[in-house]
Every structure is written in structure tokens, then in C-alpha cells.
XYZ file of N, CA and C in Angstrom:
858
model
N -24.739 -37.113 69.285
C -24.688 -35.670 69.034
C -23.246 -35.190 69.156
N -22.568 -35.628 70.214
C -21.171 -35.225 70.428
C -20.276 -35.691 69.301
N -20.527 -36.928 68.809
C -19.690 -37.456 67.726
C -19.854 -36.651 66.452
N -21.120 -36.184 66.177
C -21.346 -35.392 64.959
C -20.616 -34.052 65.063
N -20.624 -33.462 66.257
C -19.921 -32.183 66.437
C -18.429 -32.352 66.220
N -17.861 -33.433 66.806
C -16.436 -33.687 66.614
C -16.095 -33.923 65.156
N -16.966 -34.672 64.451
C -16.744 -34.952 63.023
C -16.753 -33.661 62.226
N -17.708 -32.761 62.529
C -17.805 -31.489 61.805
C -16.572 -30.633 62.066
N -16.133 -30.614 63.371
C -14.940 -29.831 63.675
C -13.714 -30.381 62.953
N -13.627 -31.732 62.911
C -12.486 -32.343 62.225
C -12.481 -32.005 60.746
N -13.666 -32.037 60.121
C -13.753 -31.725 58.686
C -13.384 -30.288 58.438
N -13.899 -29.384 59.351
C -13.581 -27.968 59.179
C -12.089 -27.740 59.331
N -11.477 -28.399 60.337
C -10.050 -28.250 60.550
C -9.257 -28.753 59.366
N -9.651 -29.935 58.837
C -8.968 -30.484 57.660
C -9.115 -29.570 56.469
N -10.330 -28.997 56.316
C -10.545 -28.074 55.207
C -9.663 -26.861 55.324
N -9.509 -26.339 56.595
C -8.636 -25.189 56.784
C -7.202 -25.506 56.452
N -6.726 -26.692 56.894
C -5.364 -27.089 56.558
C -5.165 -27.203 55.063
N -6.178 -27.776 54.356
C -6.076 -27.948 52.897
C -5.998 -26.603 52.210
N -6.857 -25.647 52.703
C -6.845 -24.324 52.079
C -5.515 -23.617 52.314
N -4.935 -23.821 53.515
C -3.654 -23.169 53.783
C -2.513 -23.823 53.019
N -2.600 -25.169 52.870
C -1.487 -25.894 52.241
C -1.550 -25.874 50.732
N -2.767 -25.805 50.180
C -2.906 -25.951 48.724
C -2.481 -24.694 48.025
N -1.631 -24.770 47.026
C -1.288 -23.599 46.230
C -2.468 -23.178 45.390
N -2.357 -21.978 44.763
C -3.475 -21.436 43.967
C -3.854 -22.371 42.830
N -2.823 -22.960 42.171
C -3.114 -23.826 41.016
C -3.906 -25.049 41.445
N -3.565 -25.632 42.603
C -4.283 -26.807 43.074
C -5.713 -26.450 43.426
N -5.908 -25.247 44.075
C -7.269 -24.858 44.412
C -8.110 -24.661 43.159
N -7.496 -24.106 42.127
C -8.268 -23.902 40.888
C -8.639 -25.230 40.253
N -7.714 -26.219 40.309
C -8.037 -27.553 39.779
C -9.175 -28.179 40.550
N -9.110 -28.055 41.906
C -10.166 -28.631 42.721
C -11.505 -27.980 42.428
N -11.489 -26.633 42.251
C -12.740 -25.966 41.902
C -13.262 -26.449 40.558
N -12.320 -26.661 39.632
C -12.744 -27.130 38.310
C -13.363 -28.508 38.370
N -12.749 -29.388 39.193
C -13.295 -30.734 39.323
C -14.661 -30.703 39.966
N -14.830 -29.810 40.994
C -16.116 -29.723 41.674
C -17.193 -29.219 40.746
N -16.855 -28.171 39.982
C -17.880 -27.608 39.095
C -18.189 -28.530 37.944
N -17.173 -29.329 37.488
C -17.413 -30.206 36.336
C -18.370 -31.329 36.671
N -18.493 -31.647 37.966
C -19.399 -32.733 38.328
C -20.842 -32.375 38.061
N -21.118 -31.069 37.877
C -22.490 -30.648 37.631
C -22.786 -30.459 36.146
N -21.763 -30.661 35.272
C -21.997 -30.475 33.844
C -22.640 -31.726 33.255
N -23.432 -31.577 32.212
C -23.980 -32.753 31.527
C -22.855 -33.586 30.947
N -22.979 -34.894 30.968
C -21.916 -35.786 30.500
C -21.616 -35.597 29.024
N -22.666 -35.289 28.239
C -22.436 -35.161 26.811
C -21.603 -33.942 26.466
N -21.449 -32.986 27.422
C -20.644 -31.797 27.164
C -19.230 -31.947 27.703
N -18.902 -33.117 28.205
C -17.583 -33.323 28.791
C -16.491 -33.139 27.750
N -15.465 -32.377 28.109
C -14.341 -32.149 27.198
C -13.594 -33.447 26.910
N -13.418 -34.278 27.958
C -12.720 -35.537 27.754
C -13.461 -36.437 26.786
N -14.800 -36.459 26.935
C -15.583 -37.313 26.047
C -15.448 -36.875 24.593
N -15.344 -35.572 24.384
C -15.252 -35.076 23.011
C -13.968 -35.511 22.330
N -12.940 -35.853 23.116
C -11.685 -36.301 22.529
C -11.792 -37.687 21.913
N -12.671 -38.521 22.454
C -12.704 -39.920 22.066
C -13.924 -40.305 21.243
N -14.870 -39.428 21.096
C -16.069 -39.735 20.329
C -15.979 -39.055 18.975
N -16.064 -39.838 17.920
C -15.982 -39.310 16.563
C -17.374 -39.271 15.959
N -17.808 -38.091 15.558
C -19.141 -37.959 14.990
C -19.119 -38.390 13.523
N -20.005 -39.270 13.161
C -20.082 -39.789 11.795
C -21.422 -39.404 11.204
N -21.399 -38.825 10.016
C -22.643 -38.458 9.363
C -23.465 -39.702 9.064
N -24.781 -39.654 9.257
C -25.605 -40.816 8.941
C -25.604 -41.094 7.448
N -25.582 -42.376 7.087
C -25.595 -42.788 5.687
C -26.948 -43.387 5.360
N -27.366 -43.178 4.117
C -28.668 -43.673 3.701
C -28.564 -44.887 2.789
N -27.337 -45.403 2.624
C -27.154 -46.586 1.801
C -25.873 -47.278 2.255
N -25.758 -48.593 1.953
C -24.558 -49.336 2.304
C -23.383 -48.804 1.493
N -22.189 -48.805 2.113
C -21.041 -48.279 1.378
C -20.712 -49.139 0.164
N -21.122 -50.433 0.184
C -20.893 -51.273 -0.988
C -21.670 -50.768 -2.199
N -22.871 -50.220 -1.974
C -23.664 -49.675 -3.071
C -23.137 -48.321 -3.533
N -22.554 -47.571 -2.618
C -22.077 -46.241 -2.958
C -20.716 -46.252 -3.637
N -19.885 -47.255 -3.347
C -18.502 -47.241 -3.812
C -18.202 -48.224 -4.936
N -19.002 -49.292 -5.083
C -18.696 -50.335 -6.066
C -19.182 -49.940 -7.456
N -18.621 -50.604 -8.465
C -19.019 -50.348 -9.841
C -20.437 -50.850 -10.074
N -21.271 -49.976 -10.621
C -22.662 -50.343 -10.875
C -22.836 -51.052 -12.216
N -21.917 -50.788 -13.155
C -22.085 -51.363 -14.489
C -21.717 -52.837 -14.543
N -21.062 -53.351 -13.484
C -20.747 -54.772 -13.422
C -21.263 -55.326 -12.102
N -21.411 -56.625 -12.067
C -21.834 -57.279 -10.825
C -20.782 -58.285 -10.391
N -19.511 -57.977 -10.710
C -18.429 -58.912 -10.415
C -18.087 -58.905 -8.928
N -17.769 -60.086 -8.454
C -17.296 -60.298 -7.099
C -15.879 -60.850 -7.204
N -14.996 -60.405 -6.326
C -13.614 -60.867 -6.351
C -13.312 -61.647 -5.074
N -12.399 -62.593 -5.216
C -11.897 -63.340 -4.051
C -10.385 -63.279 -4.078
N -9.801 -62.916 -2.949
C -8.348 -62.936 -2.812
C -7.982 -64.002 -1.793
N -6.988 -64.805 -2.140
C -6.529 -65.901 -1.282
C -5.071 -65.668 -0.900
N -4.752 -65.921 0.364
C -3.388 -65.870 0.856
C -3.040 -67.261 1.388
N -2.076 -67.901 0.758
C -1.643 -69.230 1.173
C -0.209 -69.144 1.668
N 0.008 -69.486 2.932
C 1.356 -69.582 3.485
C 1.834 -71.025 3.327
N 2.852 -71.188 2.520
C 3.303 -72.515 2.083
C 4.515 -72.945 2.915
N 4.603 -74.235 3.179
C 5.801 -74.763 3.823
C 7.003 -74.449 2.930
N 8.074 -73.899 3.482
C 9.201 -73.470 2.633
C 9.711 -74.548 1.698
N 9.770 -75.794 2.169
C 10.301 -76.873 1.336
C 9.322 -77.323 0.251
N 8.082 -76.817 0.309
C 7.053 -77.256 -0.639
C 6.694 -76.184 -1.677
N 7.339 -75.018 -1.634
C 6.906 -73.914 -2.495
C 7.004 -74.257 -3.977
N 8.075 -74.877 -4.401
C 8.217 -75.231 -5.819
C 7.139 -76.220 -6.247
N 6.882 -77.233 -5.419
C 5.847 -78.216 -5.751
C 4.469 -77.568 -5.761
N 4.232 -76.653 -4.837
C 2.955 -75.933 -4.789
C 2.749 -75.135 -6.074
N 3.750 -74.366 -6.482
C 3.629 -73.579 -7.706
C 3.387 -74.471 -8.917
N 4.031 -75.616 -8.950
C 3.902 -76.514 -10.098
C 2.486 -77.039 -10.246
N 1.869 -77.508 -9.147
C 0.517 -78.055 -9.295
C -0.500 -76.941 -9.561
N -0.250 -75.747 -9.038
C -1.149 -74.626 -9.342
C -1.101 -74.283 -10.824
N 0.087 -74.279 -11.396
C 0.232 -73.961 -12.810
C -0.349 -75.050 -13.706
N -0.399 -76.269 -13.212
C -0.951 -77.370 -14.003
C -2.473 -77.425 -13.951
N -3.060 -77.140 -12.798
C -4.490 -77.388 -12.593
C -5.346 -76.140 -12.783
N -4.947 -75.018 -12.225
C -5.816 -73.844 -12.217
C -6.192 -73.344 -13.611
N -5.265 -73.275 -14.570
C -5.675 -72.810 -15.905
C -6.722 -73.699 -16.562
N -6.695 -75.000 -16.302
C -7.681 -75.908 -16.889
C -9.098 -75.576 -16.429
N -9.221 -75.222 -15.157
C -10.543 -74.896 -14.617
C -11.119 -73.685 -15.337
N -10.291 -72.695 -15.580
C -10.791 -71.440 -16.142
C -10.924 -71.467 -17.658
N -10.396 -72.516 -18.272
C -10.651 -72.697 -19.701
C -12.065 -73.225 -19.941
N -12.683 -73.781 -18.918
C -14.031 -74.330 -19.020
C -15.042 -73.186 -18.942
N -15.820 -72.990 -20.015
C -16.776 -71.894 -20.086
C -17.959 -72.086 -19.139
N -18.112 -73.279 -18.591
C -19.213 -73.531 -17.667
C -18.918 -73.000 -16.256
N -17.714 -72.524 -16.056
C -17.347 -71.940 -14.768
C -17.321 -70.422 -14.916
N -18.280 -69.711 -14.313
C -18.335 -68.244 -14.472
C -17.339 -67.516 -13.572
N -16.050 -67.844 -13.751
C -15.018 -67.191 -12.966
C -13.748 -67.063 -13.795
N -12.894 -66.131 -13.409
C -11.663 -65.854 -14.132
C -10.531 -65.702 -13.130
N -9.410 -66.306 -13.443
C -8.211 -66.088 -12.635
C -7.604 -64.758 -13.076
N -7.629 -63.770 -12.189
C -7.113 -62.433 -12.506
C -5.600 -62.416 -12.404
N -5.058 -63.008 -11.349
C -3.611 -63.044 -11.167
C -3.217 -64.012 -10.080
N -1.996 -64.501 -10.172
C -1.471 -65.412 -9.161
C 0.018 -65.121 -8.986
N 0.461 -64.979 -7.750
C 1.808 -64.482 -7.464
C 2.433 -65.242 -6.299
N 3.756 -65.080 -6.196
C 4.497 -65.396 -4.977
C 5.008 -64.096 -4.374
N 4.926 -63.976 -3.047
C 5.437 -62.790 -2.375
C 6.958 -62.807 -2.397
N 7.522 -61.703 -2.841
C 8.979 -61.543 -2.921
C 9.488 -60.816 -1.680
N 8.910 -59.649 -1.418
C 9.204 -58.915 -0.184
C 7.906 -58.777 0.597
N 7.968 -59.105 1.871
C 6.791 -59.198 2.713
C 6.824 -60.552 3.386
N 5.678 -61.131 3.618
C 5.626 -62.457 4.241
C 6.156 -63.496 3.269
N 7.160 -64.239 3.674
C 7.862 -65.136 2.776
C 7.108 -66.455 2.583
N 7.454 -67.145 1.448
C 6.850 -68.439 1.122
C 5.326 -68.329 1.099
N 4.859 -67.292 0.457
C 3.424 -67.022 0.397
C 2.972 -66.941 -1.052
N 1.798 -67.502 -1.325
C 1.158 -67.378 -2.634
C -0.103 -66.542 -2.477
N -0.355 -65.685 -3.468
C -1.537 -64.824 -3.481
C -2.269 -65.056 -4.794
N -3.571 -65.336 -4.707
C -4.397 -65.559 -5.893
C -5.577 -64.595 -5.873
N -5.916 -64.061 -7.033
C -7.049 -63.153 -7.163
C -7.977 -63.671 -8.252
N -9.270 -63.844 -7.899
C -10.266 -64.393 -8.809
C -11.403 -63.396 -9.005
N -12.026 -63.456 -10.178
C -13.216 -62.656 -10.458
C -14.382 -63.599 -10.769
N -15.540 -63.334 -10.149
C -16.758 -64.122 -10.390
C -17.761 -63.224 -11.097
N -17.956 -63.498 -12.402
C -18.868 -62.687 -13.203
C -20.309 -63.063 -12.854
N -20.995 -62.177 -12.155
C -22.353 -62.473 -11.731
C -22.512 -62.452 -10.222
N -21.471 -62.064 -9.506
C -21.582 -61.871 -8.070
C -21.714 -63.145 -7.268
N -22.484 -63.071 -6.187
C -22.614 -64.206 -5.274
C -23.232 -65.448 -5.921
N -24.221 -65.322 -6.811
C -24.726 -66.529 -7.483
C -23.641 -67.242 -8.285
N -22.762 -66.479 -8.938
C -21.671 -67.093 -9.695
C -20.704 -67.813 -8.760
N -20.405 -67.203 -7.630
C -19.526 -67.846 -6.655
C -20.126 -69.161 -6.178
N -21.405 -69.146 -5.858
C -22.077 -70.369 -5.390
C -22.058 -71.443 -6.465
N -22.283 -71.047 -7.704
C -22.282 -72.012 -8.810
C -20.902 -72.645 -8.981
N -19.854 -71.831 -8.942
C -18.501 -72.351 -9.114
C -18.137 -73.301 -7.980
N -18.423 -72.915 -6.746
C -18.090 -73.764 -5.606
C -18.824 -75.099 -5.681
N -20.072 -75.058 -6.147
C -20.854 -76.289 -6.283
C -20.249 -77.209 -7.343
N -19.840 -76.647 -8.468
C -19.251 -77.450 -9.539
C -17.885 -78.006 -9.155
N -17.108 -77.225 -8.404
C -15.786 -77.694 -8.011
C -15.878 -78.877 -7.055
N -16.947 -78.946 -6.286
C -17.108 -80.093 -5.383
C -17.339 -81.393 -6.142
N -17.716 -81.274 -7.411
C -17.924 -82.454 -8.257
C -16.761 -82.693 -9.205
N -15.775 -81.827 -9.191
C -14.631 -81.918 -10.103
C -13.529 -82.746 -9.436
N -13.338 -83.971 -9.906
C -12.407 -84.887 -9.265
C -10.958 -84.408 -9.363
N -10.603 -83.817 -10.487
C -9.233 -83.321 -10.623
C -8.966 -82.208 -9.612
N -9.947 -81.330 -9.425
C -9.768 -80.252 -8.459
C -9.713 -80.798 -7.036
N -10.526 -81.794 -6.723
C -10.512 -82.378 -5.381
C -9.171 -83.025 -5.073
N -8.576 -83.692 -6.073
C -7.251 -84.282 -5.876
C -6.189 -83.197 -5.706
N -6.325 -82.140 -6.506
C -5.405 -81.003 -6.393
C -5.502 -80.375 -5.003
N -6.726 -80.193 -4.524
C -6.899 -79.553 -3.226
C -6.332 -80.420 -2.102
N -6.482 -81.727 -2.216
C -5.946 -82.629 -1.191
C -4.422 -82.586 -1.173
N -3.818 -82.607 -2.367
C -2.356 -82.533 -2.436
C -1.868 -81.180 -1.939
N -2.593 -80.126 -2.264
C -2.204 -78.780 -1.854
C -2.264 -78.617 -0.338
N -3.258 -79.223 0.288
C -3.438 -79.050 1.734
C -2.242 -79.546 2.527
N -1.533 -80.541 2.001
C -0.350 -81.067 2.684
C 0.846 -80.134 2.587
N 0.733 -79.117 1.736
C 1.848 -78.195 1.528
C 1.677 -76.869 2.273
N 0.515 -76.660 2.899
C 0.201 -75.355 3.460
C 0.392 -75.311 4.972
N 0.823 -74.135 5.438
C 0.863 -73.852 6.871
C -0.423 -73.167 7.321
N -0.938 -72.288 6.488
C -2.184 -71.586 6.795
C -2.733 -71.001 5.504
N -4.011 -70.637 5.536
C -4.622 -69.991 4.372
C -5.733 -69.060 4.846
N -5.971 -68.018 4.060
C -6.962 -67.008 4.402
C -7.526 -66.451 3.111
N -8.807 -66.091 3.117
C -9.373 -65.451 1.932
C -10.349 -64.356 2.344
N -10.674 -63.508 1.382
C -11.640 -62.428 1.559
C -12.442 -62.295 0.267
N -13.702 -61.915 0.405
C -14.520 -61.564 -0.749
C -14.540 -60.046 -0.875
N -14.328 -59.567 -2.097
C -14.097 -58.153 -2.342
C -15.035 -57.611 -3.412
N -15.266 -56.304 -3.348
C -15.877 -55.564 -4.437
C -14.849 -54.575 -4.977
N -15.078 -54.131 -6.197
C -14.135 -53.252 -6.872
C -14.581 -51.799 -6.740
N -13.651 -50.910 -6.375
C -13.971 -49.490 -6.335
C -14.364 -49.000 -7.725
N -15.383 -48.148 -7.779
C -15.900 -47.679 -9.069
C -14.895 -46.820 -9.826
N -13.967 -46.176 -9.121
C -13.055 -45.233 -9.764
C -11.718 -45.850 -10.148
N -11.524 -47.159 -9.861
C -10.270 -47.820 -10.221
C -10.377 -48.471 -11.585
N -9.200 -48.749 -12.170
C -9.149 -49.477 -13.438
C -9.650 -50.904 -13.246
N -10.190 -51.464 -14.322
C -10.517 -52.888 -14.327
C -9.211 -53.678 -14.420
N -8.983 -54.680 -13.551
C -7.728 -55.443 -13.625
C -7.734 -56.393 -14.825
N -7.087 -55.974 -15.898
C -7.061 -56.738 -17.151
C -5.692 -57.372 -17.348
N -5.617 -58.484 -18.101
C -4.312 -59.104 -18.373
C -3.342 -58.105 -18.997
N -2.077 -58.217 -18.626
C -1.060 -57.337 -19.197
C 0.235 -58.115 -19.360
N 1.009 -57.741 -20.378
C 2.286 -58.433 -20.594
C 3.313 -58.003 -19.569
N 4.367 -58.781 -19.464
C 5.431 -58.477 -18.528
C 6.735 -58.179 -19.239
N 7.812 -58.215 -18.490
C 7.838 -58.560 -17.063
C 7.504 -57.365 -16.174
N 6.791 -57.627 -15.098
C 6.452 -56.630 -14.096
C 6.637 -57.230 -12.708
N 6.839 -56.355 -11.739
C 6.625 -56.734 -10.354
C 5.325 -56.072 -9.918
N 4.687 -56.637 -8.910
C 3.398 -56.125 -8.442
C 3.493 -55.793 -6.963
N 2.864 -54.685 -6.619
C 2.778 -54.314 -5.207
C 1.318 -54.385 -4.777
N 1.066 -55.144 -3.732
C -0.254 -55.201 -3.107
C -0.166 -54.434 -1.804
N -0.819 -53.279 -1.751
C -0.851 -52.460 -0.542
C -2.199 -52.684 0.140
N -2.160 -53.186 1.356
C -3.372 -53.569 2.091
C -3.526 -52.645 3.295
N -4.716 -52.089 3.445
C -5.000 -51.121 4.498
C -6.150 -51.622 5.361
N -5.930 -51.667 6.674
C -7.001 -51.914 7.632
C -7.514 -50.560 8.076
N -8.747 -50.204 7.658
C -9.303 -48.903 7.986
C -10.029 -48.940 9.324
N -10.198 -47.762 9.903
C -11.016 -47.642 11.103
C -12.479 -47.840 10.722
N -13.239 -48.625 11.496
C -14.650 -48.842 11.168
C -15.395 -47.525 11.001
N -16.193 -47.449 9.952
C -16.984 -46.263 9.674
C -16.329 -45.262 8.753
N -15.122 -45.568 8.237
C -14.386 -44.587 7.431
C -14.295 -44.964 5.953
N -14.979 -46.004 5.527
C -14.829 -46.460 4.138
C -15.310 -45.413 3.133
N -16.406 -44.724 3.441
C -16.916 -43.704 2.531
C -15.900 -42.574 2.385
N -15.323 -42.138 3.502
C -14.315 -41.082 3.442
C -13.119 -41.515 2.613
N -12.670 -42.754 2.830
C -11.546 -43.278 2.062
C -11.868 -43.247 0.560
N -13.051 -43.730 0.207
C -13.446 -43.740 -1.195
C -13.516 -42.349 -1.791
N -14.045 -41.392 -1.037
C -14.148 -40.020 -1.539
C -12.770 -39.424 -1.807
N -11.829 -39.654 -0.899
C -10.487 -39.106 -1.092
C -9.762 -39.794 -2.248
N -9.882 -41.136 -2.324
C -9.143 -41.852 -3.358
C -9.765 -41.691 -4.743
N -11.026 -41.330 -4.827
C -11.615 -41.016 -6.122
C -10.894 -39.832 -6.762
N -10.356 -38.937 -5.920
C -9.551 -37.821 -6.420
C -8.069 -38.202 -6.511
N -7.589 -39.002 -5.540
C -6.163 -39.314 -5.491
C -5.720 -40.184 -6.661
N -6.597 -41.040 -7.172
C -6.182 -42.001 -8.194
C -5.706 -41.308 -9.460
N -6.205 -40.098 -9.735
C -5.787 -39.409 -10.967
C -4.307 -39.029 -10.936
N -3.720 -38.949 -9.739
C -2.301 -38.640 -9.624
C -1.418 -39.851 -9.940
N -2.026 -41.052 -10.005
C -1.235 -42.282 -10.120
C -1.560 -43.083 -11.370
N -2.066 -42.444 -12.396
C -2.446 -43.173 -13.602
C -1.617 -42.800 -14.823
N -0.632 -41.942 -14.652
C 0.162 -41.504 -15.798
C 0.923 -42.656 -16.437
N 1.482 -43.536 -15.608
C 2.301 -44.621 -16.128
C 1.577 -45.953 -16.213
N 0.257 -45.957 -16.094
C -0.544 -47.180 -16.184
C -0.162 -48.185 -15.100
N 0.295 -47.679 -13.951
C 0.694 -48.605 -12.886
C -0.473 -49.056 -12.018
N -1.611 -48.347 -12.073
C -2.763 -48.707 -11.246
C -3.493 -49.897 -11.867
N -3.456 -51.041 -11.196
C -4.065 -52.270 -11.727
C -5.492 -52.441 -11.222
N -5.712 -52.303 -9.925
C -7.054 -52.506 -9.378
C -7.141 -52.076 -7.936
N -8.339 -51.722 -7.507
C -8.588 -51.339 -6.118
C -9.846 -52.007 -5.609
N -9.790 -52.588 -4.416
C -10.870 -53.426 -3.900
C -11.101 -53.140 -2.416
N -12.323 -53.431 -1.952
C -12.621 -53.347 -0.523
C -13.399 -54.583 -0.117
N -13.184 -55.032 1.121
C -13.689 -56.331 1.562
C -15.169 -56.271 1.919
N -15.828 -57.413 1.691
C -17.218 -57.620 2.056
C -17.383 -58.747 3.064
N -16.579 -59.780 2.917
C -16.608 -60.936 3.820
C -15.170 -61.323 4.118
N -14.920 -61.707 5.356
C -13.569 -61.964 5.821
C -13.178 -60.837 6.751
N -11.954 -60.388 6.675
C -11.509 -59.258 7.487
C -12.128 -57.987 6.915
N -12.974 -57.330 7.703
C -13.756 -56.202 7.205
C -12.980 -54.891 7.295
N -13.476 -53.903 6.559
C -12.827 -52.598 6.441
C -11.389 -52.741 5.966
N -11.191 -53.699 5.058
C -9.896 -53.891 4.410
C -9.974 -53.324 2.997
N -8.909 -52.642 2.604
C -8.758 -52.113 1.252
C -7.473 -52.676 0.666
N -7.527 -53.084 -0.610
C -6.345 -53.579 -1.314
C -6.155 -52.755 -2.581
N -4.970 -52.180 -2.738
C -4.586 -51.483 -3.965
C -3.500 -52.303 -4.651
N -3.691 -52.609 -5.925
C -2.752 -53.430 -6.686
C -2.089 -52.570 -7.754
N -0.735 -52.565 -7.757
C 0.049 -51.734 -8.675
C 1.045 -52.601 -9.430
N 1.383 -52.195 -10.649
C 2.385 -52.894 -11.461
C 3.525 -51.939 -11.787
N 4.765 -52.429 -11.665
C 5.953 -51.643 -11.984
C 6.945 -52.529 -12.734
N 7.798 -51.888 -13.509
C 8.832 -52.640 -14.224
C 9.863 -53.220 -13.262
N 10.192 -52.458 -12.226
C 11.159 -52.920 -11.239
C 11.027 -52.038 -10.001
N 11.837 -52.323 -8.988
C 11.742 -51.582 -7.729
C 12.165 -50.121 -7.883
N 13.145 -49.856 -8.737
C 13.570 -48.478 -8.926
C 12.481 -47.660 -9.621
N 11.794 -48.267 -10.591
C 10.677 -47.587 -11.248
C 9.581 -47.287 -10.242
N 9.306 -48.213 -9.370
C 8.328 -47.979 -8.301
C 8.720 -46.772 -7.474
N 9.991 -46.720 -7.068
C 10.464 -45.609 -6.247
C 10.328 -44.277 -6.984
N 10.687 -44.258 -8.251
C 10.628 -43.019 -9.037
C 9.189 -42.531 -9.190
N 8.265 -43.446 -9.475
C 6.860 -43.068 -9.681
C 6.242 -42.552 -8.386
N 6.524 -43.219 -7.280
C 5.958 -42.795 -6.013
C 6.520 -41.444 -5.576
N 7.802 -41.216 -5.806
C 8.389 -39.914 -5.459
C 7.825 -38.806 -6.335
N 7.566 -39.113 -7.606
C 7.043 -38.098 -8.522
C 5.663 -37.613 -8.103
N 4.888 -38.478 -7.451
C 3.534 -38.086 -7.027
C 3.574 -36.930 -6.041
N 4.636 -36.837 -5.244
C 4.724 -35.772 -4.241
C 4.979 -34.403 -4.865
N 5.343 -34.380 -6.129
C 5.564 -33.108 -6.814
C 4.300 -32.619 -7.530
N 3.215 -33.352 -7.403
C 1.950 -32.970 -8.032
C 1.066 -32.267 -7.007
N 0.597 -31.096 -7.384
C -0.186 -30.283 -6.455
C -1.472 -31.009 -6.056
N -1.685 -31.164 -4.766
C -2.893 -31.799 -4.246
C -2.662 -33.182 -3.681
N -1.570 -33.863 -4.103
C -1.313 -35.223 -3.613
C -1.047 -35.229 -2.108
N -0.225 -34.272 -1.642
C 0.140 -34.268 -0.225
C -1.087 -34.020 0.655
N -2.045 -33.242 0.176
C -3.253 -32.983 0.960
C -4.092 -34.244 1.108
N -4.214 -35.008 0.026
C -5.003 -36.233 0.083
C -4.348 -37.275 0.980
N -3.035 -37.362 0.964
C -2.336 -38.271 1.877
C -2.570 -37.835 3.319
N -2.503 -36.535 3.554
C -2.691 -35.995 4.902
C -4.048 -36.399 5.476
N -5.089 -36.389 4.662
C -6.434 -36.680 5.154
C -6.750 -38.178 5.200
N -6.042 -38.993 4.421
C -6.339 -40.429 4.445
C -5.555 -41.179 5.518
N -4.386 -40.700 5.886
C -3.570 -41.410 6.880
C -4.319 -41.618 8.205
N -5.066 -40.628 8.742
C -5.776 -40.864 10.016
C -6.881 -41.914 9.922
N -7.274 -42.315 8.729
C -8.319 -43.323 8.580
C -7.785 -44.745 8.725
N -6.469 -44.892 8.756
C -5.820 -46.206 8.709
C -5.463 -46.684 10.107
N -5.759 -47.954 10.379
C -5.291 -48.589 11.614
C -3.981 -49.336 11.387
N -3.906 -50.096 10.279
C -2.702 -50.847 9.935
C -2.549 -50.832 8.425
N -1.314 -51.016 7.955
C -1.089 -51.117 6.526
C 0.075 -52.063 6.265
N 0.041 -52.675 5.083
C 1.068 -53.655 4.728
C 1.338 -53.563 3.239
N 2.591 -53.727 2.879
C 2.992 -53.729 1.474
C 3.654 -55.056 1.139
N 3.193 -55.674 0.051
C 3.821 -56.891 -0.469
C 4.352 -56.598 -1.877
N 5.565 -56.988 -2.153
C 6.080 -56.995 -3.521
C 5.993 -58.433 -4.017
N 5.329 -58.624 -5.169
C 4.997 -59.970 -5.615
C 5.513 -60.202 -7.039
N 5.869 -61.450 -7.313
C 6.319 -61.892 -8.628
C 5.239 -62.799 -9.216
N 4.758 -62.516 -10.445
C 3.698 -63.353 -11.014
C 4.203 -64.755 -11.349
N 3.324 -65.724 -11.140
C 3.644 -67.080 -11.597
C 3.498 -67.153 -13.121
N 4.034 -68.203 -13.721
C 4.105 -68.303 -15.181
C 2.733 -68.267 -15.839
N 1.718 -68.791 -15.173
C 0.378 -68.862 -15.768
C -0.512 -67.699 -15.377
N 0.024 -66.706 -14.706
C -0.789 -65.558 -14.273
C -1.153 -64.684 -15.472
N -2.416 -64.306 -15.638
C -2.794 -63.357 -16.698
C -2.134 -61.989 -16.526
N -1.829 -61.620 -15.277
C -1.098 -60.386 -15.019
C 0.387 -60.729 -14.934
N 1.129 -60.369 -15.963
C 2.561 -60.684 -16.024
C 3.401 -59.416 -15.806
């Protein structure tokens, strides 16, 4: 009993000292902390800063954003080549890859093949289209496993690589179809890692933004990932040279509405990367 009385007196004394020592601002903070402990957690101001409300969707974003009139699937490959092997790598690619696509029994098309000029060095980038979607991809992969020339090519190629990565992509419905074009051109591949759950918003904004970038026919293709690194977007552009690229991009800022669309799309991005690429001799996109 005596110990409880002493404890109560000590607490009261400490409370009195705190009240005398604490300035008004500190007392108000303490009152705020005390009262906030009784609020429901879902109404917490701090929680509202970090929770992003997303409207429920009634369909996959692949169905909402991809072209319905085609069932094409795309594959993009990134090959990091040993610096001393880049010339040999390009040579065997130019010798073997066109032969595969001349065969009508393979339902695939080489869209473009490049070397990175500015960006990650000693890198090759290949873009393929599979007419017929996933069944076409499966058919091609099955046939290539029986193609002795391709197997020899792949074995020789493997000795030249440091690393490789690929992604399966769908094409945005509002972008141009990537068709062969004459050169000379340089190509820019702009790759965006979006925040999960923002693909629909990105598509809605870029469906309007693309009209600002089609005057000079520089828009080649736009894609979003399905397998591999997810929530990835790739925009492919063609320019005559780096100065033309600079002029076209600067001109977009003088068009009413472009700055607003950039303002709303930037918060959707986690990371972004730009590659300037030079087409190989056998690339349909020159």
C-alpha cells in the first residue's frame, strides 16, 4: 500500500515538473499524440500519405491497352557482348538470322536489330514479332530446337556474351505498327519502369500524348511487358541524327497540352533509361 502511494506521488510530481517545464508547443504536441491514439487507424494522416487509392479494374490491362485487330507478340532481347567479340557477334548474327526469317514455316519476323551507341556499351538489341501470339512463339522455339544451323550459331554466340536478358511484350493500341523503313537513321529506345498499378494511367495519358510526336514520323513503336521485368514500357523512335532528335523533342514543348501530359506521367515512373542505337546492316529498320 505504501509503495503504491509513493509511486502515485512520484508520478504526480513528475507530471507537475513536466507541465511546468514543457512549453506551450510541446504540450499541444503531447495532447495531439494522446488524442490521436484514439482515432481509427484508417483515418490516420500519416497513413494517407503512403497509401495510394487505385480504382478497381474489370479487365487485365493487357486486354485494355493492346491492339485487338492483331494477336502479335513481341520479344526484345538485350545481349551484353564481350568487347573483343562485338564484331564477330555482329557478323554471325547478320549471316544466320535473316535465313531463319526467310523461311515461311517460321511465324516470326525480325523487326529490328541494333548496337547501342550511347547507353550501355558493347550491347546488341533485337526485336522480334510473333504473328499469332503465344502459340506462334511456342512453334518457333520448337522448330529452332531442331534447326542445326541455329543450334551451332547459338553455341558460338554463347561464347561471346557476358549476359543476356529478354522480355515478352504487347503493342500499345495507339502506337504505330513498327514497319521496315529506309535509312540512315539512329534509333532511341526509351525504357520506363512504372510503379505497379499505373499501366492503365500511363496508357490513357500516352494515347493523347502520342499525337504530339507524330508530325515527323519519328514514332516507330510502343510496347509494354508481359513476361520478364514487369511494368516495363519501351518507346522506340527514329531520327536522322542527334541534332534532329534534339530539335523534335524541344519542339514538342511548344505544343499546347504536351507539358501537362508530361507533368502527370512523370510521377508514374520509378526508373527510366535512354539508349541511342545504330541498326545493323540486316535490320529491317534502317
